XYZ file of C-alpha atoms in Angstrom:
288
model
C -1.173 29.534 -23.921
C -3.262 27.577 -21.396
C -5.978 25.681 -23.213
C -7.243 23.166 -20.664
C -9.700 22.120 -19.505
C -10.755 20.660 -22.815
C -14.251 19.278 -23.508
C -14.906 15.542 -23.243
C -11.866 15.080 -21.000
C -11.406 13.438 -17.610
C -8.800 15.186 -15.456
C -7.239 13.065 -12.694
C -6.393 15.744 -10.142
C -4.037 15.311 -7.199
C -5.156 17.026 -3.999
C -3.325 17.638 -0.669
C -2.616 14.695 1.625
C -2.359 17.007 4.620
C -1.045 20.522 4.204
C -3.487 22.518 2.067
C -0.574 24.298 0.387
C 0.405 21.025 -1.297
C -1.711 21.624 -4.381
C -0.470 22.926 -7.712
C -1.543 26.106 -9.488
C -2.632 23.941 -12.417
C -4.811 21.747 -10.186
C -6.613 24.813 -8.822
C -7.174 26.176 -12.316
C -8.584 22.845 -13.537
C -10.921 22.572 -10.556
C -12.143 26.113 -11.182
C -12.872 25.592 -14.853
C -14.160 22.050 -15.374
C -17.902 21.480 -15.624
C -18.081 18.939 -12.826
C -15.946 17.480 -10.025
C -16.352 13.764 -9.262
C -15.372 13.452 -5.595
C -14.900 10.464 -3.310
C -16.547 12.414 -0.467
C -18.300 15.641 -1.492
C -18.327 16.953 2.081
C -14.594 16.437 2.489
C -13.788 17.890 -0.926
C -16.238 20.709 -0.286
C -14.017 22.011 2.505
C -11.026 22.069 0.149
C -13.022 23.806 -2.581
C -14.230 26.397 -0.114
C -10.627 27.042 0.965
C -9.600 27.420 -2.700
C -12.689 29.528 -3.494
C -13.749 27.045 -6.162
C -17.498 26.983 -6.912
C -17.606 24.117 -9.439
C -20.471 21.674 -8.725
C -19.652 18.221 -7.364
C -21.001 14.732 -7.890
C -20.171 11.786 -5.625
C -18.105 8.912 -6.993
C -16.953 6.282 -4.512
C -16.630 2.567 -3.800
C -20.335 2.031 -3.140
C -21.857 3.868 -6.124
C -19.216 3.365 -8.814
C -21.229 0.784 -10.759
C -24.147 3.142 -11.355
C -22.103 6.336 -11.479
C -19.595 5.377 -14.198
C -22.199 5.245 -17.008
C -23.557 8.617 -15.864
C -20.097 10.214 -15.889
C -19.314 8.687 -19.291
C -22.512 10.201 -20.671
C -21.485 13.647 -19.409
C -18.072 13.218 -21.019
C -19.526 12.049 -24.326
C -21.733 15.157 -24.277
C -18.687 17.414 -24.168
C -18.344 17.989 -20.430
C -14.932 18.281 -18.762
C -14.769 16.428 -15.436
C -12.181 16.461 -12.651
C -11.768 13.272 -10.622
C -10.519 13.765 -7.049
C -10.115 11.505 -4.023
C -10.134 12.495 -0.368
C -6.359 12.965 -0.478
C -3.510 12.437 -2.930
C -3.696 11.054 -6.446
C -7.008 9.415 -7.467
C -6.823 5.783 -8.533
C -4.274 4.823 -5.857
C -6.069 2.419 -3.480
C -9.480 3.858 -4.434
C -12.080 3.186 -7.178
C -10.724 5.935 -9.437
C -8.969 3.258 -11.474
C -12.273 1.845 -12.710
C -13.476 5.201 -14.028
C -10.155 5.842 -15.763
C -10.259 2.352 -17.300
C -13.827 2.927 -18.536
C -12.796 6.233 -20.125
C -9.807 4.663 -21.864
C -11.998 1.868 -23.228
C -14.545 4.438 -24.431
C -11.907 6.487 -26.226
C -12.257 9.451 -23.851
C -9.159 11.519 -23.165
C -7.681 11.160 -19.670
C -5.242 13.812 -18.436
C -3.287 13.508 -15.157
C -2.757 16.610 -13.027
C 0.100 15.461 -10.750
C -0.013 15.989 -7.020
C 1.039 14.561 -3.688
C 1.015 10.824 -2.963
C 1.458 9.414 0.546
C 3.494 6.448 -0.716
C 6.042 8.527 -2.639
C 6.124 11.278 -0.015
C 6.943 8.756 2.721
C 9.493 6.927 0.561
C 11.384 10.136 -0.182
C 12.123 10.716 3.505
C 12.183 7.155 4.877
C 15.885 6.487 4.510
C 15.315 3.113 2.822
C 16.484 2.345 -0.749
C 14.487 4.302 -3.323
C 16.023 2.980 -6.556
C 13.682 -0.023 -6.575
C 10.411 -0.247 -4.660
C 6.971 -1.837 -4.854
C 3.660 -0.381 -3.656
C 1.198 -2.964 -2.307
C -1.577 -0.699 -0.996
C -3.715 -2.004 1.880
C -3.002 -5.498 3.182
C -5.905 -7.957 3.599
C -7.931 -7.253 6.732
C -8.198 -10.894 7.881
C -5.203 -12.370 9.663
C -4.785 -15.609 7.716
C -5.156 -13.903 4.347
C -2.732 -11.192 5.441
C -0.084 -13.723 6.475
C -0.445 -15.628 3.205
C -0.111 -12.359 1.303
C 3.066 -11.512 3.223
C 4.485 -14.995 2.631
C 4.202 -14.417 -1.120
C 6.313 -11.257 -0.679
C 8.833 -12.785 1.707
C 11.719 -12.872 -0.793
C 10.988 -9.456 -2.344
C 14.266 -7.517 -2.459
C 12.755 -4.111 -3.253
C 11.574 -1.654 -0.598
C 7.923 -2.480 0.159
C 5.247 0.169 0.777
C 1.869 -0.480 2.404
C -1.035 1.536 3.749
C -2.562 0.488 7.074
C -5.301 1.699 9.388
C -4.511 2.392 13.062
C -6.779 -0.341 14.451
C -4.943 -3.050 12.466
C -1.383 -1.747 12.857
C -0.400 -3.902 15.837
C -1.682 -7.106 14.217
C 0.125 -6.266 10.979
C 3.424 -5.669 12.811
C 3.075 -9.040 14.556
C 2.431 -10.757 11.216
C 5.433 -9.023 9.646
C 7.648 -10.315 12.451
C 6.259 -13.844 12.194
C 6.578 -14.110 8.416
C 9.606 -11.930 7.599
C 11.528 -11.968 10.874
C 11.694 -9.323 13.584
C 15.034 -7.812 12.547
C 13.874 -6.362 9.199
C 14.111 -2.545 9.079
C 10.807 -0.669 8.973
C 9.621 2.934 8.749
C 6.171 4.050 9.906
C 4.974 7.411 8.578
C 1.833 9.195 9.763
C 0.241 12.649 9.545
C 2.286 13.321 6.398
C 2.705 17.038 5.567
C 0.567 17.964 8.598
C 1.631 19.809 11.762
C 2.397 16.611 13.693
C 4.061 14.686 10.860
C 5.976 11.713 12.245
C 8.480 9.182 10.938
C 9.333 6.242 13.202
C 12.376 4.166 12.155
C 13.796 0.920 13.539
C 13.391 -2.861 13.392
C 10.036 -4.633 13.265
C 10.733 -5.931 16.780
C 11.321 -2.391 18.051
C 8.165 -1.188 16.276
C 6.090 -3.834 18.074
C 7.518 -2.725 21.419
C 6.954 0.948 20.562
C 3.291 0.444 19.751
C 2.677 -1.678 22.819
C 3.345 1.514 24.767
C 1.602 3.877 22.384
C -1.860 3.823 20.837
C -1.706 3.912 17.013
C -3.338 7.049 15.627
C -4.039 8.174 12.066
C -3.520 6.378 8.777
C -0.066 4.817 8.383
C 2.249 4.434 5.436
C 4.492 1.456 6.199
C 7.822 1.003 4.435
C 9.833 -2.185 4.930
C 13.335 -2.923 3.696
C 13.471 -5.646 1.081
C 15.109 -8.967 1.813
C 18.877 -8.660 1.257
C 20.451 -10.869 -1.413
C 21.100 -14.346 -0.070
C 24.712 -15.245 0.568
C 23.837 -18.941 0.535
C 22.909 -20.764 -2.660
C 21.939 -24.357 -1.952
C 20.861 -27.093 -4.308
C 17.620 -28.954 -3.594
C 19.582 -31.917 -2.235
C 21.570 -29.622 0.058
C 18.367 -28.016 1.274
C 16.885 -31.437 2.025
C 20.016 -32.437 3.933
C 19.889 -29.270 6.028
C 16.178 -29.734 6.718
C 16.686 -33.387 7.633
C 19.377 -32.458 10.135
C 17.230 -29.759 11.762
C 14.144 -32.004 11.977
C 16.265 -34.830 13.451
C 17.183 -32.442 16.273
C 13.530 -32.194 17.258
C 12.732 -28.968 15.450
C 9.328 -28.945 13.742
C 9.094 -28.804 9.970
C 7.608 -25.301 10.185
C 10.368 -23.974 12.437
C 13.086 -25.610 10.360
C 11.619 -24.102 7.198
C 11.503 -20.638 8.746
C 15.069 -20.915 9.975
C 16.464 -22.138 6.650
C 14.476 -19.645 4.559
C 16.424 -16.813 6.199
C 19.612 -18.036 4.533
C 18.284 -18.817 1.064
C 16.504 -17.052 -1.789
C 13.397 -19.179 -1.188
C 10.432 -18.137 0.911
C 9.290 -20.166 3.913
C 6.385 -21.797 2.077
C 8.712 -23.146 -0.649
C 11.098 -24.566 1.948
C 8.182 -26.014 3.930
C 6.873 -27.856 0.860
C 10.316 -29.400 0.526
C 10.318 -30.301 4.226
C 7.058 -32.228 3.806
C 8.831 -34.667 1.472
C 11.416 -35.617 4.103
C 11.028 -38.751 6.213
C 12.965 -38.724 9.487
C 12.901 -41.360 12.226
C 11.726 -40.190 15.648
C 11.004 -36.724 14.363
C 8.983 -34.141 16.222
C 6.041 -33.843 13.896
C 4.115 -30.592 13.732
């Protein structure tokens, strides 16, 4: 017997990421029967509710009002109301402020029930053709170039498939940074318009992706999947690494270039190798 929605319960409801048919019967029933729907954008969600013929009242809950709205929603829940939390698309709490409301409910002893639905990250991964046994979701990369490159450097030796979200106006810069930090030959998949009429998966190397989007204007939100770094075939001791670096620097290669070149053949990232390179003294070297 179906007993939900229950009073004093927050339901985390997955909604379509594109195709409106990608919503579960249970999700529709919850949305129809809760007391209130907390939506990231009430206008956007309103269109979905109209399509589903759901008349439940909405209240806005988003990045800019979460601080004041959480206490209000907690009060409703403590007073016996059942509330559904939805985002603009997919599962709430993934790269949106839904996490903070869920955390507040858990801390307040309020029941939280997930109503599973589509997720762009998992949907893209399932059809990407990259390894799915181990993966890591990193959400949106930092918007500023230097911070983004530093973030990517910290992930340089990650062996699992990596998943990111990216906006169209930053896609080209992000691809350039990926090539600079991880190398241009790493395999990448770019997914857009998932579950919609013009769904697209682009597959190839990072270098090919850069060339592709020099000829084509990025459109729509992207889910980026990048193959993890393959296991290193070369295991060098610190002294061996120093010897290799010393030889490269003696040939006139800068410390930065030598570090990048050697990092490709070891389990260390470029920053770790570069720190080691800074300790090397070479006569007549080409200093950076």
